[in-house]
Each structure stands twice: as structure tokens, then as C-alpha cells.
Tab-separated table of C-alpha atoms in Angstrom:
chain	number	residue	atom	x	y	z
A	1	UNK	CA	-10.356	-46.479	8.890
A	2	UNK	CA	-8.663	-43.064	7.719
A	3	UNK	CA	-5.434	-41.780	8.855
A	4	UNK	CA	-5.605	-38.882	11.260
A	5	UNK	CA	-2.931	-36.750	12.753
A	6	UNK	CA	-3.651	-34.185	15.654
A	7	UNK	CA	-1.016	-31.573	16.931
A	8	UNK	CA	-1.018	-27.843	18.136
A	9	UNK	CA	-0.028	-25.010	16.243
A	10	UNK	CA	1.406	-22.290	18.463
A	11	UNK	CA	3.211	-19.113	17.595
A	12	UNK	CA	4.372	-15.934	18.842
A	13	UNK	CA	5.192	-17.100	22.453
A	14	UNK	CA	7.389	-13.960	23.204
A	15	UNK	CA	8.660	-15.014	26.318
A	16	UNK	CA	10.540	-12.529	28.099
A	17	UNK	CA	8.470	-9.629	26.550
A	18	UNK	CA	7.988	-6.879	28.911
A	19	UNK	CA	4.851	-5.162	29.441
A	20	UNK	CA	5.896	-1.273	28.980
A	21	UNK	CA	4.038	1.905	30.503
A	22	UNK	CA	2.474	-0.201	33.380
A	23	UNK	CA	5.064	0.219	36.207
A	24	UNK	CA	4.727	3.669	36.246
A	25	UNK	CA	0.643	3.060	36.816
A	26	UNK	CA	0.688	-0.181	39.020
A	27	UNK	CA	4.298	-1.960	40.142
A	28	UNK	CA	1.711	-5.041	41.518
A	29	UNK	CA	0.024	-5.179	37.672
A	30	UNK	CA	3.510	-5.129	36.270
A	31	UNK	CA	4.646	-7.787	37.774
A	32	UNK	CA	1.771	-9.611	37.721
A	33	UNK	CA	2.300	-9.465	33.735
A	34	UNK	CA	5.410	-9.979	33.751
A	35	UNK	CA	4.502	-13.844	34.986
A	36	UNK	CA	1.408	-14.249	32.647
A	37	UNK	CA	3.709	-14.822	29.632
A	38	UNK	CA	5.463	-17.690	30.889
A	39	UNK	CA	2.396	-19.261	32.556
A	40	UNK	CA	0.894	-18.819	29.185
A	41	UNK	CA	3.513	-21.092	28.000
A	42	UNK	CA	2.711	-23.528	30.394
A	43	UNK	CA	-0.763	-23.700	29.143
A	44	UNK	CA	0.276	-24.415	25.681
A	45	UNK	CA	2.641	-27.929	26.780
A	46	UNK	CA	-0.252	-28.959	29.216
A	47	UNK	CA	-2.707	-28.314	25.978
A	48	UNK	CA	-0.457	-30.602	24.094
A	49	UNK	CA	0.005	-33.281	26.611
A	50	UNK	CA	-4.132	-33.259	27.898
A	51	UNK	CA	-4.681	-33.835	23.895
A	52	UNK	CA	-2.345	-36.054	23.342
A	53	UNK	CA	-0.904	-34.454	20.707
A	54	UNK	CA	1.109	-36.219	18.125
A	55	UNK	CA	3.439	-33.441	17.367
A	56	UNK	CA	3.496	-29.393	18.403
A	57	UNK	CA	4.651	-26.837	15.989
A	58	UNK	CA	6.202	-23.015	17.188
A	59	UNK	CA	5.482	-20.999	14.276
A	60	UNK	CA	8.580	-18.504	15.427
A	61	UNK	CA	9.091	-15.365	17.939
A	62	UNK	CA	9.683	-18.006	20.965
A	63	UNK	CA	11.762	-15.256	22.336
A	64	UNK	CA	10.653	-11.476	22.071
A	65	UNK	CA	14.158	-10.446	22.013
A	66	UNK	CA	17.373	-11.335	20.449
A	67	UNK	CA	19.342	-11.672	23.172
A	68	UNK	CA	16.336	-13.635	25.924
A	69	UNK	CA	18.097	-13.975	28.955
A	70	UNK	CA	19.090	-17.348	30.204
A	71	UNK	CA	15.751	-17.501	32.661
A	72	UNK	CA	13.795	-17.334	29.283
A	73	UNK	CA	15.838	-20.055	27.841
A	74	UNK	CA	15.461	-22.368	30.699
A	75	UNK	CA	11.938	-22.014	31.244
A	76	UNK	CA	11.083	-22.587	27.456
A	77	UNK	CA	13.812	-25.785	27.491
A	78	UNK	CA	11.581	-27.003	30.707
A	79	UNK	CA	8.281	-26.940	28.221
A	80	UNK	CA	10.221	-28.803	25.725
A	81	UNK	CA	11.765	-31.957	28.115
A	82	UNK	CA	7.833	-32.420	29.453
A	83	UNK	CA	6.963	-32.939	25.730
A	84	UNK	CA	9.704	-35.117	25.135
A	85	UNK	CA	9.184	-37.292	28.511
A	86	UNK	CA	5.791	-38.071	26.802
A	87	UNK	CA	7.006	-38.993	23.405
A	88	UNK	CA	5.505	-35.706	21.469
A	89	UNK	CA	7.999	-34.310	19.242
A	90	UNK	CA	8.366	-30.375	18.384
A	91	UNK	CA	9.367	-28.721	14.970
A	92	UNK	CA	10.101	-24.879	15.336
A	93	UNK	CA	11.485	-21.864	13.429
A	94	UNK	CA	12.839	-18.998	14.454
A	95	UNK	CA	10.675	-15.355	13.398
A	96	UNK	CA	11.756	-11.606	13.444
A	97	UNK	CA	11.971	-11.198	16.733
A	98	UNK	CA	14.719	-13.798	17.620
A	99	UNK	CA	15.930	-15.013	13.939
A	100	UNK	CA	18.426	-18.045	13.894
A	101	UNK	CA	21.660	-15.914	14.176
A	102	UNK	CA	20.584	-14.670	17.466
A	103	UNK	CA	19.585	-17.750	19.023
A	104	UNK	CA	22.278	-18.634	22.105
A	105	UNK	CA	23.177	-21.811	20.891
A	106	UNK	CA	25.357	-22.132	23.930
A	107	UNK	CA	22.774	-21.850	26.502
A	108	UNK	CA	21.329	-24.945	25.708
A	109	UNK	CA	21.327	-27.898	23.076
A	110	UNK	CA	18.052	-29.022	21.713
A	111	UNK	CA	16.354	-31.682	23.315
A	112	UNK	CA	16.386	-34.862	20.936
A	113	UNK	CA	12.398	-34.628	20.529
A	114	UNK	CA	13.200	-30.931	18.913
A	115	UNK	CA	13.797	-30.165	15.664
A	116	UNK	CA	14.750	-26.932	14.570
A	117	UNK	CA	14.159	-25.890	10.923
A	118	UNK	CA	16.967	-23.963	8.741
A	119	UNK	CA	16.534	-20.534	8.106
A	120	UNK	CA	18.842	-19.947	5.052
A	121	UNK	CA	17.107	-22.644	2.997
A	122	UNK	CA	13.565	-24.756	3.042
A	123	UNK	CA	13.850	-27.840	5.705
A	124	UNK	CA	12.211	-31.240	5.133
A	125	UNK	CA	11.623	-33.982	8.326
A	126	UNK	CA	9.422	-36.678	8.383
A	127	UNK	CA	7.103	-37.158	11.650
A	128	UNK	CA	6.763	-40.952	12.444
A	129	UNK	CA	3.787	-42.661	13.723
A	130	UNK	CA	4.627	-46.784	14.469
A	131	UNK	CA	7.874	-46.708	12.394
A	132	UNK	CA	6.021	-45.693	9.503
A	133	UNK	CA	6.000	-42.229	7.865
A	134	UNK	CA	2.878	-40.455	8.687
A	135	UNK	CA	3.367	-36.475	8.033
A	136	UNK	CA	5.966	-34.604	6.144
A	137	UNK	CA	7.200	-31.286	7.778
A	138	UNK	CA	8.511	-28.729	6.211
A	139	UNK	CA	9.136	-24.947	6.420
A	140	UNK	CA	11.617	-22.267	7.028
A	141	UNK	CA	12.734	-19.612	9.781
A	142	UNK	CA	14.205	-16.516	9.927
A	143	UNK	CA	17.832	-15.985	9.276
A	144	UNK	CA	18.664	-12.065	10.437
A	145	UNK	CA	16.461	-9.076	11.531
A	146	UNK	CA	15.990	-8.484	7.904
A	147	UNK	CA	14.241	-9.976	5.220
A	148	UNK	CA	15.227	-9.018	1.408
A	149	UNK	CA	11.658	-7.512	-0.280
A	150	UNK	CA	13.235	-9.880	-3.427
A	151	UNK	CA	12.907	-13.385	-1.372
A	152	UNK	CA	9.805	-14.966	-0.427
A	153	UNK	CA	10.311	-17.208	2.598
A	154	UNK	CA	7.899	-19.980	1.326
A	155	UNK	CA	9.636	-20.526	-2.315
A	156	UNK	CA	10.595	-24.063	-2.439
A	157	UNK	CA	8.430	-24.990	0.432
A	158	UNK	CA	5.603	-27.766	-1.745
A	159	UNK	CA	4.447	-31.260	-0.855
A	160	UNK	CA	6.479	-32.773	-3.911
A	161	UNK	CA	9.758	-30.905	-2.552
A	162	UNK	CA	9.432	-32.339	1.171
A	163	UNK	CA	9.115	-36.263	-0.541
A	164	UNK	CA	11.968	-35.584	-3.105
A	165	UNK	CA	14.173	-34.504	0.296
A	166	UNK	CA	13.213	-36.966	2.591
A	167	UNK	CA	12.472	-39.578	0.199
A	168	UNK	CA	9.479	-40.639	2.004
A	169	UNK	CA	5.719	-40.532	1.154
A	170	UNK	CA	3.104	-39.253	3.668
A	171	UNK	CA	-0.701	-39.412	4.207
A	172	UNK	CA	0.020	-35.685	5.219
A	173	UNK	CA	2.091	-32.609	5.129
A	174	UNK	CA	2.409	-29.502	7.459
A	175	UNK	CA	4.449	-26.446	6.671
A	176	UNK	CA	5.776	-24.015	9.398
A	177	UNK	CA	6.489	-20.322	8.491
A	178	UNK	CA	6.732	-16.924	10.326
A	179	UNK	CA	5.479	-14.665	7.680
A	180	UNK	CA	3.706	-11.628	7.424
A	181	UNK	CA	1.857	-13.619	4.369
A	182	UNK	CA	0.140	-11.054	2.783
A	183	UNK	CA	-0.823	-8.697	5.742
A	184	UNK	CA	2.468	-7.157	6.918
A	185	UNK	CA	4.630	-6.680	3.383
A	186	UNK	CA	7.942	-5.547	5.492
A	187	UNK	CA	7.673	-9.281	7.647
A	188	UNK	CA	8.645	-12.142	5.055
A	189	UNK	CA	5.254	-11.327	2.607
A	190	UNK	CA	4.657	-14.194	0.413
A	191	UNK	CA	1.462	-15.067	-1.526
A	192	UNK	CA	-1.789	-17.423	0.470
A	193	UNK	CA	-2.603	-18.326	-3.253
A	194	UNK	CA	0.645	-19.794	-3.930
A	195	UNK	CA	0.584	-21.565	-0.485
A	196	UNK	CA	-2.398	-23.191	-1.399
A	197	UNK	CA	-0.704	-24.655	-4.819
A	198	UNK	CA	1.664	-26.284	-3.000
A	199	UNK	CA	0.047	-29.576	-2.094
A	200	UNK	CA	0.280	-28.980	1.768
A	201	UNK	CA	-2.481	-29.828	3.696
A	202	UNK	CA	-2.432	-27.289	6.272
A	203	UNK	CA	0.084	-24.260	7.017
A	204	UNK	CA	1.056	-22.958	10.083
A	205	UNK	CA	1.783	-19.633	10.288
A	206	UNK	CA	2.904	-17.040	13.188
A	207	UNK	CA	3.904	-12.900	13.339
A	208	UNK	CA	-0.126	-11.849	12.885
A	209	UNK	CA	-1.134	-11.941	16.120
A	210	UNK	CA	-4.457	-12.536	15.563
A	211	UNK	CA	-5.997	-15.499	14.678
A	212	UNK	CA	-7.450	-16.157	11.655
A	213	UNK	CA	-8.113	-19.384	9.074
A	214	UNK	CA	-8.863	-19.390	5.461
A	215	UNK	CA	-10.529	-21.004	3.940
A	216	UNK	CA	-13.332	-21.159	6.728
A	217	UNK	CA	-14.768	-24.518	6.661
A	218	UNK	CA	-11.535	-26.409	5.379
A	219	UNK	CA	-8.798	-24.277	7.545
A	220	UNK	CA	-5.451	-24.964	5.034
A	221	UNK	CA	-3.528	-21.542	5.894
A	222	UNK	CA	-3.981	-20.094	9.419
A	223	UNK	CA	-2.480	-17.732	12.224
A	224	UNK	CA	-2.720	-18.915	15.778
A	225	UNK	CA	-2.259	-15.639	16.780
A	226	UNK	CA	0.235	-14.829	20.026
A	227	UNK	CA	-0.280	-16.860	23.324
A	228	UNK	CA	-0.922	-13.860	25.728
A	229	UNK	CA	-1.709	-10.534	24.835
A	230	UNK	CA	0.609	-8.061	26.143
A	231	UNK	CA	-0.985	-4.420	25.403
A	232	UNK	CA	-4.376	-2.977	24.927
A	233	UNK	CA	-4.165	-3.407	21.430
A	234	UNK	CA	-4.104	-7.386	22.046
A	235	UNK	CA	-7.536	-7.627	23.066
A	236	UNK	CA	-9.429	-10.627	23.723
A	237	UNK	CA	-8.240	-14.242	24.374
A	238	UNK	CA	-5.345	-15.375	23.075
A	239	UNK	CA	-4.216	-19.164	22.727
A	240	UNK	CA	-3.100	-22.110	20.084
A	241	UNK	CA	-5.101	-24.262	17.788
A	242	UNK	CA	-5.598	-27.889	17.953
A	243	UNK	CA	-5.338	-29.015	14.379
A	244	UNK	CA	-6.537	-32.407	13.532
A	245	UNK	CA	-6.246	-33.611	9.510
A	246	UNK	CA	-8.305	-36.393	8.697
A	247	UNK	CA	-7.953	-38.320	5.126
A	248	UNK	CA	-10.980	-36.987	3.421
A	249	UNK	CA	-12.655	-34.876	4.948
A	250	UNK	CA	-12.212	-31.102	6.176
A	251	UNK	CA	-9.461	-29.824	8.177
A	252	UNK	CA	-10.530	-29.421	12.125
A	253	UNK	CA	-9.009	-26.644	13.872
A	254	UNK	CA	-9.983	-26.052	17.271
A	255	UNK	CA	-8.788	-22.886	19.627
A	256	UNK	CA	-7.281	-23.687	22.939
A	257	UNK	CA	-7.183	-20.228	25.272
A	258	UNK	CA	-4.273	-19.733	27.027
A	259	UNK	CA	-3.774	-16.240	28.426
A	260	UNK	CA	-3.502	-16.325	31.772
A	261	UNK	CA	-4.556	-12.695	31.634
A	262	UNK	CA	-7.035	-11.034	29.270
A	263	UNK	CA	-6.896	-7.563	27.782
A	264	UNK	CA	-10.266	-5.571	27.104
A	265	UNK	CA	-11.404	-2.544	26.142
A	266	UNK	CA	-15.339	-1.589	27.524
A	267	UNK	CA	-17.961	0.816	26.495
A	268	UNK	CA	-19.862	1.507	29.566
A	269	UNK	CA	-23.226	3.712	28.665
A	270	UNK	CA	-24.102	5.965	31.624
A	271	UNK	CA	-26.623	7.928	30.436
A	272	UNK	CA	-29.167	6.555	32.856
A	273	UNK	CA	-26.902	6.643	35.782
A	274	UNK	CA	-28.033	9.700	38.121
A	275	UNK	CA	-24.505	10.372	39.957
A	276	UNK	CA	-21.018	8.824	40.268
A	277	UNK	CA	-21.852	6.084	42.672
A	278	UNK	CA	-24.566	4.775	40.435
A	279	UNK	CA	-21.503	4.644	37.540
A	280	UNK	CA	-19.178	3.174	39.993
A	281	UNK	CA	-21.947	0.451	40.060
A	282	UNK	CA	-22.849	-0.077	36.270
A	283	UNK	CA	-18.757	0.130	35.722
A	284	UNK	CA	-18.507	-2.812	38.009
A	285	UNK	CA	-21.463	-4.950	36.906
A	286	UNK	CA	-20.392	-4.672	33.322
A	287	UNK	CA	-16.559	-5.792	34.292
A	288	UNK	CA	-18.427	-8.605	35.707
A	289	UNK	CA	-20.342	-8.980	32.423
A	290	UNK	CA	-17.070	-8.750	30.117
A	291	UNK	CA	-15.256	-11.458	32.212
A	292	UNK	CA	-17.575	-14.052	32.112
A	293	UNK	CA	-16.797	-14.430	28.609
A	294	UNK	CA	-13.440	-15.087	28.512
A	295	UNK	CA	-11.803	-18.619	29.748
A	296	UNK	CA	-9.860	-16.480	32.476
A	297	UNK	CA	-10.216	-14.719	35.998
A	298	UNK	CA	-8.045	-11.307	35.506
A	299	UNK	CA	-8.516	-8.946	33.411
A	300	UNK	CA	-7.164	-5.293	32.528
A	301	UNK	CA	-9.392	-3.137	30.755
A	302	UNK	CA	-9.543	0.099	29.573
A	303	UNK	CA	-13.394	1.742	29.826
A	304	UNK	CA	-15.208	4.230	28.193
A	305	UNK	CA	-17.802	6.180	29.759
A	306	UNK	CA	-20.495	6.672	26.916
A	307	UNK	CA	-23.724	7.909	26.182
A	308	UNK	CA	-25.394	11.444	26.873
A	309	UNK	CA	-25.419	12.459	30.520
A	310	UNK	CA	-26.231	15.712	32.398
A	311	UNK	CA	-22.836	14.228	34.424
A	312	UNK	CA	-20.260	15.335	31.708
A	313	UNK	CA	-19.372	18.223	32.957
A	314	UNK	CA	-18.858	16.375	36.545
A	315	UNK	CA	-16.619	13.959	34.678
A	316	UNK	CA	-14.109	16.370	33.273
A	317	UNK	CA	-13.892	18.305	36.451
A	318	UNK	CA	-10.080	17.718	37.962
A	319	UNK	CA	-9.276	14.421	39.683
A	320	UNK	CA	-12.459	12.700	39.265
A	321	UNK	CA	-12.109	10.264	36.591
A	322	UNK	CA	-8.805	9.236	38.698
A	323	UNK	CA	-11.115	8.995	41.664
A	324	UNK	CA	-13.507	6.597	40.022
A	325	UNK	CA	-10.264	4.543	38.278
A	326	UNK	CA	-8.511	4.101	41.796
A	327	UNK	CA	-12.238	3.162	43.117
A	328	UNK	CA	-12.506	0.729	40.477
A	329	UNK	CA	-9.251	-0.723	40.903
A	330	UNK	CA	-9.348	-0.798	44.657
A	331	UNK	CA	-13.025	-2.799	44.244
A	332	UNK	CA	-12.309	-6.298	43.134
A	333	UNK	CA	-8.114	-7.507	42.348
A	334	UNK	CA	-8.925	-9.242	39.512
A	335	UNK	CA	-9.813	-6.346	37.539
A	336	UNK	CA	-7.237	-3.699	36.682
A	337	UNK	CA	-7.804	-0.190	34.415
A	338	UNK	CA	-5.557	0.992	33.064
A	339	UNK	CA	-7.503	4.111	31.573
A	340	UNK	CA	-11.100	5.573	32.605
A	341	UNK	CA	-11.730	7.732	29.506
A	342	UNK	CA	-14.917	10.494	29.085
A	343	UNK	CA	-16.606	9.914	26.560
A	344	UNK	CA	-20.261	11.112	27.179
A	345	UNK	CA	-21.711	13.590	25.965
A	346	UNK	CA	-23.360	16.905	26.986
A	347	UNK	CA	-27.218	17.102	26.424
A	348	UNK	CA	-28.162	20.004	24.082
A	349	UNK	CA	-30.703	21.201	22.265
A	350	UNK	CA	-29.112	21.660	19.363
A	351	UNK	CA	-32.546	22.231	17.179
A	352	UNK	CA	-33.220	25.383	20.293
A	353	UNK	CA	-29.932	26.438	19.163
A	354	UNK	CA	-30.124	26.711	15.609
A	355	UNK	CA	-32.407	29.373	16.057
A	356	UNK	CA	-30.536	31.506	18.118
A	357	UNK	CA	-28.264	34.292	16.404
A	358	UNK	CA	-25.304	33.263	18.382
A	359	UNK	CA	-21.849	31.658	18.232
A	360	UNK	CA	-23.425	28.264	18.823
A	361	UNK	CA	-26.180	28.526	16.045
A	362	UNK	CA	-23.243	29.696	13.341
A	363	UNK	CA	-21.052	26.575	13.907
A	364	UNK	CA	-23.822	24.196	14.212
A	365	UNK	CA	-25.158	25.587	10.454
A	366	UNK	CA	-21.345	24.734	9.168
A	367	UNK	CA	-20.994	21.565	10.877
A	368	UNK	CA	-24.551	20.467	9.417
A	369	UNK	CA	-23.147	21.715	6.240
A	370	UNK	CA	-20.424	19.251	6.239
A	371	UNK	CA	-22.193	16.224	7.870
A	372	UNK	CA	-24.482	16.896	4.271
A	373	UNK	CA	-21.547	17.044	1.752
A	374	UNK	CA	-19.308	14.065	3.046
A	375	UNK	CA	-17.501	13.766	-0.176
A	376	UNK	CA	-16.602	17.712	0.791
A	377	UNK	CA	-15.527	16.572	4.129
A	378	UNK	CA	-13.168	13.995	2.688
A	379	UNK	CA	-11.711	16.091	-0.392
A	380	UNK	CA	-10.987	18.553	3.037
A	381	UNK	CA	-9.477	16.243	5.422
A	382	UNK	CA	-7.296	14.542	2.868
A	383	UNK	CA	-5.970	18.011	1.448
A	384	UNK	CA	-5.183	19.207	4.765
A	385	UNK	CA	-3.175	15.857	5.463
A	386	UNK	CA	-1.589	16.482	2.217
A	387	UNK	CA	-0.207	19.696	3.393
A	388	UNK	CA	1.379	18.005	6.469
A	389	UNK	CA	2.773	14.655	3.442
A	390	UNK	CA	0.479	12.284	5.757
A	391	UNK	CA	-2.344	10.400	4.068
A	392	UNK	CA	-5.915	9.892	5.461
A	393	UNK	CA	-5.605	5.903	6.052
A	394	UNK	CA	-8.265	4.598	4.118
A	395	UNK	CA	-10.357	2.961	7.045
A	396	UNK	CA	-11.032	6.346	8.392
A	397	UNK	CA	-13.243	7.286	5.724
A	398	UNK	CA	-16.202	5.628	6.073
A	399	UNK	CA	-15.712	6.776	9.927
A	400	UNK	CA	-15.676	10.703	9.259
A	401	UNK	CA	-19.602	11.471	9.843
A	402	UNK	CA	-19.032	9.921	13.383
A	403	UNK	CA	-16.183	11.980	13.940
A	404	UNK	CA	-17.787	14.940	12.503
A	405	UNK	CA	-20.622	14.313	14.807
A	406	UNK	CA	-18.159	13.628	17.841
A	407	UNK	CA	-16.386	16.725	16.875
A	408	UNK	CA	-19.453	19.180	16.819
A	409	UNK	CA	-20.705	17.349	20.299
A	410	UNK	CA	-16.653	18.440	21.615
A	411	UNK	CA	-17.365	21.818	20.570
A	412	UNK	CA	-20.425	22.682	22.226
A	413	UNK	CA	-18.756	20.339	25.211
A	414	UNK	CA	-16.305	22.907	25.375
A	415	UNK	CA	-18.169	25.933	25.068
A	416	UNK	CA	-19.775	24.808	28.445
A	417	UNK	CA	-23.441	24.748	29.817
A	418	UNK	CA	-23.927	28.558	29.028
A	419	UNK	CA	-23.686	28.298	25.567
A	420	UNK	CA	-23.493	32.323	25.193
């Protein structure tokens, strides 16, 4: 029978990360976030204990500041003694966030079924299974806030490197680095290729919060991504992977949500909706629609009102989209927005006003112009950037006719319902 080994890979706990801008716009959803976090931690040790894992790995940024406050330290110490009352042991490094000199060494000493790797050098252990070696662990942490451009973090880090310092042989290996790899070049950048020389059988990495495997059907080098997101930008569930390495055959890796509460942003199309009240509705159905999706209950979201609608005009009128948020928010308390954003659009007749001699009919002719000529458009926007020494980033240009059209749809937005 082949040798297997299961264990989770988390990363990017951040416990004791705050949850900025949201006091100001709900004191109950601030503190309701402030909890998610450390729930979400929770969720990873009872993910490890209801798989009986053989090991857990914490791919760095336990702590989302230097100096976590001895709350923090307790809580995560709490996670680490339920592990070790089952026999699962836990091999960590440290990331940017809270790198090895920060760490308050005097709030607590490591529980015996912890191991911490060094930070100034590679580190080598050797994971047991009945008294016998079974995987070799290796990896490296961060040392300070900084990270010399001139030093990768993996160097040294290979399969034939963790036997020569242990002295032991393995049916597998796992290395644990927090690394920007080759997606964030400030973070500890080092090359996947490289990685994959190395003879382990499966990195695991943290810092990119999203998750993310290559290659695909054989997972060898993967994020977990951060266990709860805390912004709108951290979208979508967030959680841990269940790894399991079987001799000869594919890698399994197997996500395991644990936010306790999921960001979202929604595009709601109103165009068919015939007043407020019948948006109100659609808003709420799709919420409904959104959250079934996702392995938990609350939600904050951020919506977009789309789609052409003779209601624009209502929309942008003082105090309503407020209205409708505090409507929505006051609905269901599972659900929180954060934003209600306009983003319909007018109806026109914009072929009716091409023919008329008037303001409207001159800027539609140049706006067609440029929607034509999108090289023009381009050479345009990236001079005028120029002028200001910023750069056009390179993902907005394949987006410029839909902002050219979103523009021209502003425009006549603006100029109101009596176009003269």
C-alpha cells in the first residue's frame, strides 16, 4: 500500500487585523469584523482536527502587526495546545507582517508540538509517523520588515539539503515559505521554476492572498490565500487547503472555507425595474442569490445598480441611494453594504442625436471618432499620463472602449434629459 501524508496548509491568518473605514459607517459591522478573524482561526484547528490531519503548516503573517497584543497571542497559543492535545504537530514561519525579530518571545513559549522555522538561514525537521521518518520539512521565515532585492528566501531550501541536515530519508518533503514568489517582487520574490527543481513535493506558500496552485492537476507550488477577507478587495471565500501526497500519483489539494464572513461585490441590473421599490426587491433577491453560494451566512457587499433605466436621473437625485442602502441594510442582518453605487445608465437616442446640429451631436461625432481609432485613444491616454510621470497600467488597455463608452454615456448623463 503507498505512503500517504495529509495536513493543512494555512497562511496569512492576520489575527488582530483591524477592519478600517467601517466604524465610521456601522460601529455593529465593525465589531462584528473585528471577531470574524479570530473565529476564522478557529475554523482552521477544527479543519485540522475533523481531518485528522497529520501535521498543519502557517505559511507566515500569523499576526497582522508587529507588535499583536497579548489577546492575539493567547488566542492563537489556544489553537496551538488543541492541536497538540490531539497529537498533530505545527511547523510555522514568520512573514512581513510580523517577521521573527518582532515576535514577543516573552509572551509565550512554544508549545512542544510547535516548531518554529529560522528566519536568518533555511531550517530542516523531520515529521514522524510510528517512530519512523515520514516527511521532511523545510523552509524559511522572515527575519526584519525588509527583505534585500539580492537574497532569495528559498536558496538552499531542496529535498537533498533537508536529508543532508537531518540525516534522515523521507517518502516526502514539504517546504514552507512566505514569499511574494514571483507576483509581488518587493515581498521575498524568488523563482516557481527553481522551486520546482528542488525535489520537494509540494510547497506551501503564504503573502498572495489569493489562492492559487500550479501546476493544475499535480498542485506542487500553491497559495492558500488569507483565512478571512478583511476589505472589499478580498472578495469571495477565503480558507486553507487540505493537502494530501500520495506515493505515485498526483498531489490532492482540497479547499476548506473558513471565513466566518464573506466579502462581495454585486452587479444588480435594473433596467426592468419600474420604480425604487421594485429595485429594493431585485437588490434583495439577488443578495439572496449571491449568498447561497458561499459556505457562510453574513455577508457585506458592495452593489452596483446597472443597466439602462429611465430611473437614473431618480438615482442621482440627493439622499436616495442612502435611502435605498439604509433600506437594504435595515432588511435582513445578515447582509451589510457598505456602498450602493449608480451605475445605470440614461436611455438616449443617440442615432436621433447625431442628426441634430447641437452640442450633443458634436461630441457624440468625436467620441465615435475615438471608439473607431483605439490605437489613437491609447497613444492619447498614455501621453497625457506621461505628462503627469504616471503610466497607463497595462490591464487598462484592453478596457478603454468600455470606458470610452461609459464616458460618452456620463456625458450625455450629465447634460441631463433636455439635451439642448
Amino acid at each position: 500500500m503507498p505512503k500517504q501524508v495529509t495536513f493543512i496548509h494555512a497562511a496569512d491568518l492576520h489575527l488582530g487585523a483591524p477592519f478600517r473605514g467601517l466604524r465610521a459607517l456601522s460601529p455593529t459591522w465593525a465589531s462584528r469584523l473585528l471577531s470574524a478573524i479570530p473565529e476564522s482561526y478557529d475554523r482552521v484547528i477544527d479543519s485540522a482536527l475533523k481531518n485528522e490531519a497529520d501535521f498543519v503548516v502557517i505559511a507566515g503573517d500569523i499576526f497582522d502587526s508587529a507588535r499583536a497584543s497579548y489577546a492575539d497571542h493567547l488566542h492563537f497559543f489556544e489553537g496551538l495546545k488543541r492541536l497538540a492535545a490531539a497529537g498533530i504537530p505545527v511547523y510555522l514561519c514568520t512573514g512581513n507582517h510580523d517577521p521573527f525579530t518582532s515576535w514577543q518571545h516573552d509572551f509565550f513559549t512554544l508549545p512542544e508540538n510547535t516548531t518554529m522555522l529560522p528566519a536568518d538561514r533555511p531550517g530542516f525537521v523531520v515529521f514522524k509517523k510510528d517512530g519512523k521518518p515520514h516527511t521532511l520539512i523545510a523552509g524559511r521565515g522572515y527575519y526584519n520588515h525588509s527583505w534585500s532585492p539580492d537574497e532569495d528566501i528559498a536558496e538552499g531550501i531542496t529535498r537533498a539539503a533537508a536529508q543532508e541536515a537531518t540525516g534522515a530519508d523521507a517518502p516526502f518533503a514539504v517546504a514552507v515559505l512566505h514569499t511574494g514568489l514571483n507576483l509581488d517582487p518587493q515581498k521575498a520574490p524568488t523563482d516557481p521554476a527553481a522551486l520546482m527543481r528542488a525535489g520537494m513535493d509540494y510547497w506551501a506558500l503564504g503573502h498572495i492572498h489569493l489562492r492559487c496552485t500550479y501546476p493544475e492537476k499535480n498542485p506542487r507550488i500553491a497559495f492558500s490565500g488569507c483565512i478571512q477577507g478583511r476589505d472589499i478587495k478580498e472578495t469571495g471565500e477565503r480558507g486553507v487547503y487540505k493537502v494530501t501526497l500520495t506515493e505515485g500519483r498526483p498531489n490532492q489539494v482540497e479547499f476548506i472555507p473558513t471565513a466566518s464572513v464573506v466579502w462581495e461585490r454585486l452587479k444588480v441590473d435594473v433596467s426592468e425595474c419600474k420604480s425604487l421599490s421594485e429595485m429594493h426587491e431585485k437588490i434583495i433577491r439577488e443578495l439572496f442569490r449571491a449568498n447561497s453560494t458561499v459556505y457562510c451566512e453574513e455577508m457585506c457587499v458592495r452593489i452596483s445598480l446597472v443597466g439602462t433605466t429611465e430611473l437614473h436621473q431618480t438615482l442621482e437625485m440627493p439622499g436616495v441611494l442612502r435611502d435605498m442602502r439604509k433600506g437594504i441594510n435595515d432588511a435582513f442582518s445578515v447582509f451589510y453594504c457598505d456602498a450602493l453605487l449608480n451605475k445605470t445608465v440614461q436611455p438616449f437616442d443617440k442615432k436621433a442625436l447625431l442628426k441634430e446640429s447641437l452640442f450633443p451631436s458634436v461630441f457624440l461625432q468625436v467620441s465615435t471618432a475615438l471608439k473607431d481609432d483605439a490605437d489613437e485613444s491609447l497613444a492619447y491616454l498614455q501621453n497625457e499620463l506621461l505628462k503627469k510621470n504616471l503610466q497607463l497600467p497595462h490591464a487598462c488597455e484592453k478596457e478603454i472602449p468600455t470606458l470610452l463608452e461609459e464616458a460618452e454615456n456620463l456625458v450625455l448623463s450629465l447634460l441631463g434629459g433636455d439635451t439642448r
